[in-house]
PDB file of C-alpha atoms in Angstrom:
ATOM      1  CA  MET K  11     -16.406  21.127  22.111  1.00  0.00           C
ATOM      2  CA  ILE K  12     -13.439  22.373  20.086  1.00  0.00           C
ATOM      3  CA  ASP K  13     -13.824  22.731  16.330  1.00  0.00           C
ATOM      4  CA  LYS K  14     -10.846  22.676  13.992  1.00  0.00           C
ATOM      5  CA  LYS K  15     -11.855  26.157  12.814  1.00  0.00           C
ATOM      6  CA  GLN K  16     -10.759  27.477  16.215  1.00  0.00           C
ATOM      7  CA  LEU K  17      -7.178  26.391  15.551  1.00  0.00           C
ATOM      8  CA  ASP K  18      -4.478  28.641  14.132  1.00  0.00           C
ATOM      9  CA  SER K  19      -3.533  26.895  10.899  1.00  0.00           C
ATOM     10  CA  ASN K  20      -0.150  28.655  11.002  1.00  0.00           C
ATOM     11  CA  ASN K  21       0.735  27.147  14.371  1.00  0.00           C
ATOM     12  CA  ILE K  22      -0.014  23.449  13.968  1.00  0.00           C
ATOM     13  CA  PRO K  23       2.531  21.196  15.733  1.00  0.00           C
ATOM     14  CA  ARG K  24       4.750  19.475  13.202  1.00  0.00           C
ATOM     15  CA  HIS K  25       5.149  16.354  15.343  1.00  0.00           C
ATOM     16  CA  ILE K  26       2.680  15.093  17.956  1.00  0.00           C
ATOM     17  CA  ALA K  27       3.397  12.057  20.119  1.00  0.00           C
ATOM     18  CA  ILE K  28       0.719  10.342  22.199  1.00  0.00           C
ATOM     19  CA  ILE K  29       0.912   7.963  25.160  1.00  0.00           C
ATOM     20  CA  MET K  30      -2.365   6.117  24.701  1.00  0.00           C
ATOM     21  CA  ASP K  31      -3.205   5.237  28.296  1.00  0.00           C
ATOM     22  CA  GLY K  32      -6.348   3.957  29.985  1.00  0.00           C
ATOM     23  CA  ASN K  33      -7.620   1.001  27.947  1.00  0.00           C
ATOM     24  CA  GLY K  34      -7.577  -1.351  30.935  1.00  0.00           C
ATOM     25  CA  ARG K  35      -9.240   1.118  33.292  1.00  0.00           C
ATOM     26  CA  TRP K  36     -11.901   1.892  30.683  1.00  0.00           C
ATOM     27  CA  ALA K  37     -12.763  -1.816  30.462  1.00  0.00           C
ATOM     28  CA  LYS K  38     -12.691  -2.298  34.250  1.00  0.00           C
ATOM     29  CA  LYS K  39     -15.102   0.614  34.764  1.00  0.00           C
ATOM     30  CA  LYS K  40     -17.548  -1.111  32.432  1.00  0.00           C
ATOM     31  CA  GLY K  41     -17.072  -4.563  33.931  1.00  0.00           C
ATOM     32  CA  LEU K  42     -15.349  -5.882  30.817  1.00  0.00           C
ATOM     33  CA  PHE K  43     -12.129  -7.774  30.152  1.00  0.00           C
ATOM     34  CA  ARG K  44      -9.047  -5.635  29.432  1.00  0.00           C
ATOM     35  CA  ALA K  45      -9.069  -6.889  25.839  1.00  0.00           C
ATOM     36  CA  ALA K  46     -12.337  -4.999  25.281  1.00  0.00           C
ATOM     37  CA  GLY K  47     -10.560  -1.784  26.234  1.00  0.00           C
ATOM     38  CA  HIS K  48      -7.763  -2.434  23.766  1.00  0.00           C
ATOM     39  CA  GLU K  49     -10.313  -3.196  21.037  1.00  0.00           C
ATOM     40  CA  LYS K  50     -12.184   0.038  21.745  1.00  0.00           C
ATOM     41  CA  GLY K  51      -8.868   1.893  21.770  1.00  0.00           C
ATOM     42  CA  THR K  52      -8.334   1.096  18.087  1.00  0.00           C
ATOM     43  CA  LYS K  53     -11.339   3.289  17.261  1.00  0.00           C
ATOM     44  CA  ALA K  54      -9.676   6.173  19.094  1.00  0.00           C
ATOM     45  CA  VAL K  55      -6.559   5.573  17.018  1.00  0.00           C
ATOM     46  CA  ARG K  56      -8.558   5.892  13.805  1.00  0.00           C
ATOM     47  CA  GLU K  57     -10.206   9.106  15.052  1.00  0.00           C
ATOM     48  CA  VAL K  58      -6.904  10.717  15.981  1.00  0.00           C
ATOM     49  CA  VAL K  59      -5.097   9.602  12.832  1.00  0.00           C
ATOM     50  CA  GLU K  60      -7.827  10.961  10.569  1.00  0.00           C
ATOM     51  CA  GLY K  61      -8.117  14.148  12.630  1.00  0.00           C
ATOM     52  CA  SER K  62      -4.361  14.708  12.463  1.00  0.00           C
ATOM     53  CA  ALA K  63      -4.297  14.258   8.712  1.00  0.00           C
ATOM     54  CA  GLU K  64      -7.307  16.558   8.381  1.00  0.00           C
ATOM     55  CA  ILE K  65      -5.575  19.560  10.016  1.00  0.00           C
ATOM     56  CA  GLY K  66      -2.161  19.082   8.423  1.00  0.00           C
ATOM     57  CA  ILE K  67      -0.034  17.444  11.100  1.00  0.00           C
ATOM     58  CA  LYS K  68       3.000  15.967   9.344  1.00  0.00           C
ATOM     59  CA  HIS K  69       4.131  13.476  11.990  1.00  0.00           C
ATOM     60  CA  LEU K  70       2.068  11.512  14.521  1.00  0.00           C
ATOM     61  CA  THR K  71       3.769   8.980  16.802  1.00  0.00           C
ATOM     62  CA  LEU K  72       1.714   6.598  18.944  1.00  0.00           C
ATOM     63  CA  TYR K  73       3.110   4.639  21.888  1.00  0.00           C
ATOM     64  CA  ALA K  74       1.490   1.311  21.032  1.00  0.00           C
ATOM     65  CA  PHE K  75       3.585  -1.228  22.976  1.00  0.00           C
ATOM     66  CA  SER K  76       6.539  -0.624  25.296  1.00  0.00           C
ATOM     67  CA  THR K  77       9.462  -2.880  26.167  1.00  0.00           C
ATOM     68  CA  GLU K  78       7.944  -3.121  29.652  1.00  0.00           C
ATOM     69  CA  ASN K  79       4.607  -4.323  28.241  1.00  0.00           C
ATOM     70  CA  TRP K  80       6.181  -7.703  27.504  1.00  0.00           C
ATOM     71  CA  ASN K  81       5.947  -8.301  31.276  1.00  0.00           C
ATOM     72  CA  ARG K  82       2.143  -8.203  31.193  1.00  0.00           C
ATOM     73  CA  PRO K  83       0.132 -11.469  31.418  1.00  0.00           C
ATOM     74  CA  LYS K  84       0.740 -13.649  28.359  1.00  0.00           C
ATOM     75  CA  LEU K  85      -2.955 -13.666  27.409  1.00  0.00           C
ATOM     76  CA  GLU K  86      -3.034  -9.863  27.270  1.00  0.00           C
ATOM     77  CA  VAL K  87       0.211  -9.688  25.267  1.00  0.00           C
ATOM     78  CA  ASP K  88      -1.076 -12.289  22.806  1.00  0.00           C
ATOM     79  CA  THR K  89      -4.334 -10.350  22.474  1.00  0.00           C
ATOM     80  CA  LEU K  90      -2.465  -7.108  21.786  1.00  0.00           C
ATOM     81  CA  MET K  91      -0.332  -8.734  19.099  1.00  0.00           C
ATOM     82  CA  LYS K  92      -3.392 -10.265  17.401  1.00  0.00           C
ATOM     83  CA  LEU K  93      -5.106  -6.889  17.589  1.00  0.00           C
ATOM     84  CA  LEU K  94      -2.078  -5.267  15.972  1.00  0.00           C
ATOM     85  CA  VAL K  95      -2.265  -7.674  13.018  1.00  0.00           C
ATOM     86  CA  SER K  96      -6.032  -7.290  12.559  1.00  0.00           C
ATOM     87  CA  SER K  97      -5.841  -3.497  12.894  1.00  0.00           C
ATOM     88  CA  LEU K  98      -3.113  -3.218  10.279  1.00  0.00           C
ATOM     89  CA  LYS K  99      -5.227  -5.248   7.854  1.00  0.00           C
ATOM     90  CA  LYS K 100      -8.315  -3.145   8.544  1.00  0.00           C
ATOM     91  CA  GLU K 101      -6.629   0.252   8.457  1.00  0.00           C
ATOM     92  CA  ILE K 102      -4.565  -0.089   5.263  1.00  0.00           C
ATOM     93  CA  LYS K 103      -7.539   1.388   3.364  1.00  0.00           C
ATOM     94  CA  THR K 104      -7.698   4.383   5.739  1.00  0.00           C
ATOM     95  CA  LEU K 105      -3.958   4.965   5.367  1.00  0.00           C
ATOM     96  CA  GLN K 106      -4.130   4.878   1.571  1.00  0.00           C
ATOM     97  CA  GLU K 107      -7.219   7.080   1.343  1.00  0.00           C
ATOM     98  CA  ASN K 108      -5.592   9.711   3.584  1.00  0.00           C
ATOM     99  CA  ASN K 109      -2.182   9.448   1.874  1.00  0.00           C
ATOM    100  CA  ILE K 110      -0.549   8.398   5.168  1.00  0.00           C
ATOM    101  CA  GLN K 111       2.791   6.609   5.355  1.00  0.00           C
ATOM    102  CA  LEU K 112       3.180   4.008   8.118  1.00  0.00           C
ATOM    103  CA  ASN K 113       6.429   3.848  10.047  1.00  0.00           C
ATOM    104  CA  ALA K 114       7.518   1.857  13.117  1.00  0.00           C
ATOM    105  CA  ILE K 115      10.210   2.311  15.755  1.00  0.00           C
ATOM    106  CA  GLY K 116      11.473   0.008  18.486  1.00  0.00           C
ATOM    107  CA  ASN K 117      13.053  -3.409  18.795  1.00  0.00           C
ATOM    108  CA  LEU K 118      10.810  -4.871  16.091  1.00  0.00           C
ATOM    109  CA  GLN K 119      12.641  -8.203  16.089  1.00  0.00           C
ATOM    110  CA  ASN K 120      10.894  -8.972  19.376  1.00  0.00           C
ATOM    111  CA  LEU K 121       7.480  -8.916  17.709  1.00  0.00           C
ATOM    112  CA  PRO K 122       5.869 -12.255  16.794  1.00  0.00           C
ATOM    113  CA  LYS K 123       6.664 -13.177  13.194  1.00  0.00           C
ATOM    114  CA  LYS K 124       3.064 -12.783  11.993  1.00  0.00           C
ATOM    115  CA  ALA K 125       2.791  -9.281  13.455  1.00  0.00           C
ATOM    116  CA  ARG K 126       6.197  -8.275  12.090  1.00  0.00           C
ATOM    117  CA  VAL K 127       5.415  -9.540   8.575  1.00  0.00           C
ATOM    118  CA  GLU K 128       2.050  -7.739   8.484  1.00  0.00           C
ATOM    119  CA  LEU K 129       3.654  -4.560   9.789  1.00  0.00           C
ATOM    120  CA  MET K 130       6.382  -4.603   7.143  1.00  0.00           C
ATOM    121  CA  GLU K 131       3.849  -5.260   4.381  1.00  0.00           C
ATOM    122  CA  VAL K 132       1.808  -2.183   5.329  1.00  0.00           C
ATOM    123  CA  ILE K 133       4.967  -0.091   5.663  1.00  0.00           C
ATOM    124  CA  GLU K 134       5.981  -1.173   2.160  1.00  0.00           C
ATOM    125  CA  LYS K 135       2.537  -0.507   0.662  1.00  0.00           C
ATOM    126  CA  THR K 136       2.358   3.019   2.110  1.00  0.00           C
ATOM    127  CA  LYS K 137       5.986   4.106   1.651  1.00  0.00           C
ATOM    128  CA  SER K 138       5.134   6.523  -1.172  1.00  0.00           C
ATOM    129  CA  ASN K 139       2.389   8.333   0.765  1.00  0.00           C
ATOM    130  CA  ASP K 140       3.470  11.834   1.728  1.00  0.00           C
ATOM    131  CA  HIS K 141       0.643  13.693   3.478  1.00  0.00           C
ATOM    132  CA  MET K 142       1.514  12.450   6.970  1.00  0.00           C
ATOM    133  CA  VAL K 143       3.814   9.917   8.645  1.00  0.00           C
ATOM    134  CA  LEU K 144       2.163   7.726  11.265  1.00  0.00           C
ATOM    135  CA  THR K 145       4.783   6.081  13.481  1.00  0.00           C
ATOM    136  CA  LEU K 146       3.946   3.203  15.800  1.00  0.00           C
ATOM    137  CA  ALA K 147       6.302   2.732  18.740  1.00  0.00           C
ATOM    138  CA  LEU K 148       6.313  -1.045  19.182  1.00  0.00           C
ATOM    139  CA  SER K 149       8.465  -2.950  21.656  1.00  0.00           C
ATOM    140  CA  TYR K 150       9.895   0.500  22.259  1.00  0.00           C
ATOM    141  CA  GLY K 151      11.756   1.829  25.269  1.00  0.00           C
ATOM    142  CA  SER K 152      13.709   5.079  25.228  1.00  0.00           C
ATOM    143  CA  ARG K 153      16.449   3.867  27.580  1.00  0.00           C
ATOM    144  CA  GLU K 154      17.002   0.806  25.398  1.00  0.00           C
ATOM    145  CA  GLU K 155      17.135   3.107  22.363  1.00  0.00           C
ATOM    146  CA  LEU K 156      19.761   5.311  24.022  1.00  0.00           C
ATOM    147  CA  ILE K 157      21.853   2.289  25.065  1.00  0.00           C
ATOM    148  CA  LYS K 158      21.726   1.020  21.472  1.00  0.00           C
ATOM    149  CA  THR K 159      22.744   4.460  20.216  1.00  0.00           C
ATOM    150  CA  ILE K 160      25.691   4.742  22.622  1.00  0.00           C
ATOM    151  CA  GLU K 161      26.844   1.240  21.705  1.00  0.00           C
ATOM    152  CA  GLU K 162      26.724   1.954  17.948  1.00  0.00           C
ATOM    153  CA  ILE K 163      28.577   5.247  18.299  1.00  0.00           C
ATOM    154  CA  SER K 164      31.160   3.651  20.614  1.00  0.00           C
ATOM    155  CA  ILE K 165      31.921   0.962  18.037  1.00  0.00           C
ATOM    156  CA  LYS K 166      32.376   3.624  15.351  1.00  0.00           C
ATOM    157  CA  VAL K 167      34.694   5.603  17.633  1.00  0.00           C
ATOM    158  CA  LYS K 168      36.721   2.454  18.356  1.00  0.00           C
ATOM    159  CA  ASN K 169      37.008   1.736  14.629  1.00  0.00           C
ATOM    160  CA  GLY K 170      38.018   5.300  13.821  1.00  0.00           C
ATOM    161  CA  VAL K 171      34.810   6.090  11.898  1.00  0.00           C
ATOM    162  CA  ILE K 172      33.795   8.882  14.281  1.00  0.00           C
ATOM    163  CA  SER K 173      36.097  11.186  16.240  1.00  0.00           C
ATOM    164  CA  PRO K 174      34.970  11.499  19.892  1.00  0.00           C
ATOM    165  CA  HIS K 175      35.203  15.295  19.940  1.00  0.00           C
ATOM    166  CA  LEU K 176      32.922  15.519  16.885  1.00  0.00           C
ATOM    167  CA  ILE K 177      30.012  13.747  18.597  1.00  0.00           C
ATOM    168  CA  ASN K 178      27.123  16.214  18.748  1.00  0.00           C
ATOM    169  CA  GLU K 179      23.312  16.204  18.705  1.00  0.00           C
ATOM    170  CA  ALA K 180      23.230  15.514  14.968  1.00  0.00           C
ATOM    171  CA  VAL K 181      25.402  12.414  15.370  1.00  0.00           C
ATOM    172  CA  ILE K 182      23.234  11.109  18.193  1.00  0.00           C
ATOM    173  CA  ASN K 183      20.023  11.809  16.253  1.00  0.00           C
ATOM    174  CA  GLU K 184      21.383   9.845  13.293  1.00  0.00           C
ATOM    175  CA  HIS K 185      21.668   6.703  15.460  1.00  0.00           C
ATOM    176  CA  LEU K 186      18.243   6.854  17.110  1.00  0.00           C
ATOM    177  CA  TYR K 187      15.210   4.863  15.922  1.00  0.00           C
ATOM    178  CA  THR K 188      13.681   8.260  15.108  1.00  0.00           C
ATOM    179  CA  LYS K 189      16.499   9.468  12.859  1.00  0.00           C
ATOM    180  CA  ASN K 190      14.029  10.360  10.088  1.00  0.00           C
ATOM    181  CA  LEU K 191      11.617  12.201  12.393  1.00  0.00           C
ATOM    182  CA  PRO K 192      11.719  15.785  13.720  1.00  0.00           C
ATOM    183  CA  ASP K 193      11.726  16.472  17.461  1.00  0.00           C
ATOM    184  CA  VAL K 194       8.348  16.224  19.178  1.00  0.00           C
ATOM    185  CA  ASP K 195       6.449  19.514  19.541  1.00  0.00           C
ATOM    186  CA  LEU K 196       3.520  18.248  21.610  1.00  0.00           C
ATOM    187  CA  LEU K 197       3.324  15.174  23.837  1.00  0.00           C
ATOM    188  CA  ILE K 198      -0.167  14.087  24.909  1.00  0.00           C
ATOM    189  CA  ARG K 199      -0.947  11.523  27.610  1.00  0.00           C
ATOM    190  CA  THR K 200      -4.459  10.322  28.352  1.00  0.00           C
ATOM    191  CA  SER K 201      -6.039   8.801  31.511  1.00  0.00           C
ATOM    192  CA  GLY K 202      -4.816  11.379  34.026  1.00  0.00           C
ATOM    193  CA  GLU K 203      -1.359   9.898  34.566  1.00  0.00           C
ATOM    194  CA  GLN K 204       1.367  12.539  34.484  1.00  0.00           C
ATOM    195  CA  ARG K 205       4.594  10.763  33.602  1.00  0.00           C
ATOM    196  CA  ILE K 206       6.630  10.021  30.479  1.00  0.00           C
ATOM    197  CA  SER K 207       6.989   6.242  30.925  1.00  0.00           C
ATOM    198  CA  ASN K 208      10.268   5.822  29.055  1.00  0.00           C
ATOM    199  CA  PHE K 209       8.907   7.344  25.835  1.00  0.00           C
ATOM    200  CA  LEU K 210      11.052   9.439  23.471  1.00  0.00           C
ATOM    201  CA  LEU K 211      13.158  10.900  26.313  1.00  0.00           C
ATOM    202  CA  TRP K 212      15.680  12.525  23.956  1.00  0.00           C
ATOM    203  CA  GLN K 213      13.127  13.610  21.370  1.00  0.00           C
ATOM    204  CA  ILE K 214      10.794  15.458  23.792  1.00  0.00           C
ATOM    205  CA  ALA K 215      13.511  17.697  25.254  1.00  0.00           C
ATOM    206  CA  TYR K 216      11.579  20.836  24.244  1.00  0.00           C
ATOM    207  CA  ALA K 217       8.115  19.362  23.744  1.00  0.00           C
ATOM    208  CA  GLU K 218       5.026  20.876  25.324  1.00  0.00           C
ATOM    209  CA  LEU K 219       3.356  18.336  27.641  1.00  0.00           C
ATOM    210  CA  TYR K 220      -0.419  17.939  27.774  1.00  0.00           C
ATOM    211  CA  PHE K 221      -2.198  15.621  30.203  1.00  0.00           C
ATOM    212  CA  THR K 222      -5.910  14.824  30.094  1.00  0.00           C
ATOM    213  CA  GLU K 223      -8.173  12.762  32.364  1.00  0.00           C
ATOM    214  CA  ILE K 224      -9.894  11.196  29.331  1.00  0.00           C
ATOM    215  CA  LEU K 225      -9.292   7.451  29.032  1.00  0.00           C
ATOM    216  CA  TRP K 226      -7.842   6.538  25.643  1.00  0.00           C
ATOM    217  CA  PRO K 227     -10.906   4.639  24.281  1.00  0.00           C
ATOM    218  CA  ASP K 228     -12.979   7.815  24.783  1.00  0.00           C
ATOM    219  CA  PHE K 229     -10.447  10.160  23.147  1.00  0.00           C
ATOM    220  CA  ARG K 230     -11.737  11.757  19.931  1.00  0.00           C
ATOM    221  CA  ARG K 231     -10.464  14.207  17.346  1.00  0.00           C
ATOM    222  CA  THR K 232     -12.155  17.073  19.184  1.00  0.00           C
ATOM    223  CA  ASP K 233     -10.022  16.163  22.225  1.00  0.00           C
ATOM    224  CA  LEU K 234      -6.977  16.263  19.977  1.00  0.00           C
ATOM    225  CA  PHE K 235      -8.001  19.700  18.736  1.00  0.00           C
ATOM    226  CA  GLU K 236      -8.408  20.865  22.349  1.00  0.00           C
ATOM    227  CA  ALA K 237      -4.855  19.726  23.138  1.00  0.00           C
ATOM    228  CA  ILE K 238      -3.566  21.613  20.094  1.00  0.00           C
ATOM    229  CA  LEU K 239      -5.503  24.735  21.058  1.00  0.00           C
ATOM    230  CA  ASN K 240      -3.882  24.547  24.496  1.00  0.00           C
ATOM    231  CA  TYR K 241      -0.495  24.172  22.790  1.00  0.00           C
ATOM    232  CA  GLN K 242      -1.142  27.232  20.642  1.00  0.00           C
ATOM    233  CA  LYS K 243      -1.730  29.365  23.738  1.00  0.00           C
ATOM    234  CA  ARG K 244       1.733  28.581  25.081  1.00  0.00           C
ATOM    235  CA  GLU K 245       4.936  30.493  24.437  1.00  0.00           C
ATOM    236  CA  ARG K 246       7.757  28.248  23.264  1.00  0.00           C
ATOM    237  CA  ARG K 247      10.981  30.001  24.205  1.00  0.00           C
ATOM    238  CA  PHE K 248      13.661  27.296  23.763  1.00  0.00           C
ATOM    239  CA  GLY K 249      15.791  28.933  26.456  1.00  0.00           C
ATOM    240  CA  LYS K 250      15.246  32.491  25.264  1.00  0.00           C
ATOM    241  CA  THR K 251      13.276  35.238  27.009  1.00  0.00           C
ATOM    242  CA  SER K 252       9.869  36.498  25.914  1.00  0.00           C
ATOM    243  CA  GLU K 253      11.491  39.787  24.938  1.00  0.00           C
ATOM    244  CA  GLN K 254      13.913  38.031  22.604  1.00  0.00           C
ATOM    245  CA  LEU K 255      11.059  36.264  20.833  1.00  0.00           C
ATOM    246  CA  SER K 256       9.135  39.475  20.301  1.00  0.00           C
TER     247      SER K 256
END
């Protein structure tokens, strides 16, 4: 079991993103309804959020609900939305006590009104917190985000606001949902699946990828620390050679 004391405090990822996968399989293995897996998964969220704040991570982004998830059975979608509302109400105390600011990215207009109102209230109440930013990706899809970005930039080019030859990474970043977030340093996916699933495709260009067999409801802060320890053993070259870095 990894202890936080084993981590190099000078090499903590600035931004960690997590694909929280395996709630349904966790429930199925125990003979329970999928909703039970989602409910148990909220405890893993609390563990990871508190653990991240504890070791000084500045940005944590959780893939909570994708654009594709709207295609799931209506009962499951309704359950997830109700769980979102109840979780936000329960966790506001945890966010305030840990000085955590809540943020959200995605096509939030697609959320049910009750969920959207509760989300915005918590975002407003925590906007002054500055220890860590917790971002929930809700009704989020990276391809949709990139299409939106291209459309917005195209309109500005057409209207003479932006010159085509001046479009660069900074311009694109400014039009993404994540414009106020740094690039991802470490992407974690639970449940043994090894794919990105349309999550932060632009933002993870140089991220380290970490896959674990642990199903999300069983993921704890010690598992987070193990992922970070693995990250700290890697050499991040960003296109350079090892000799150039040394």
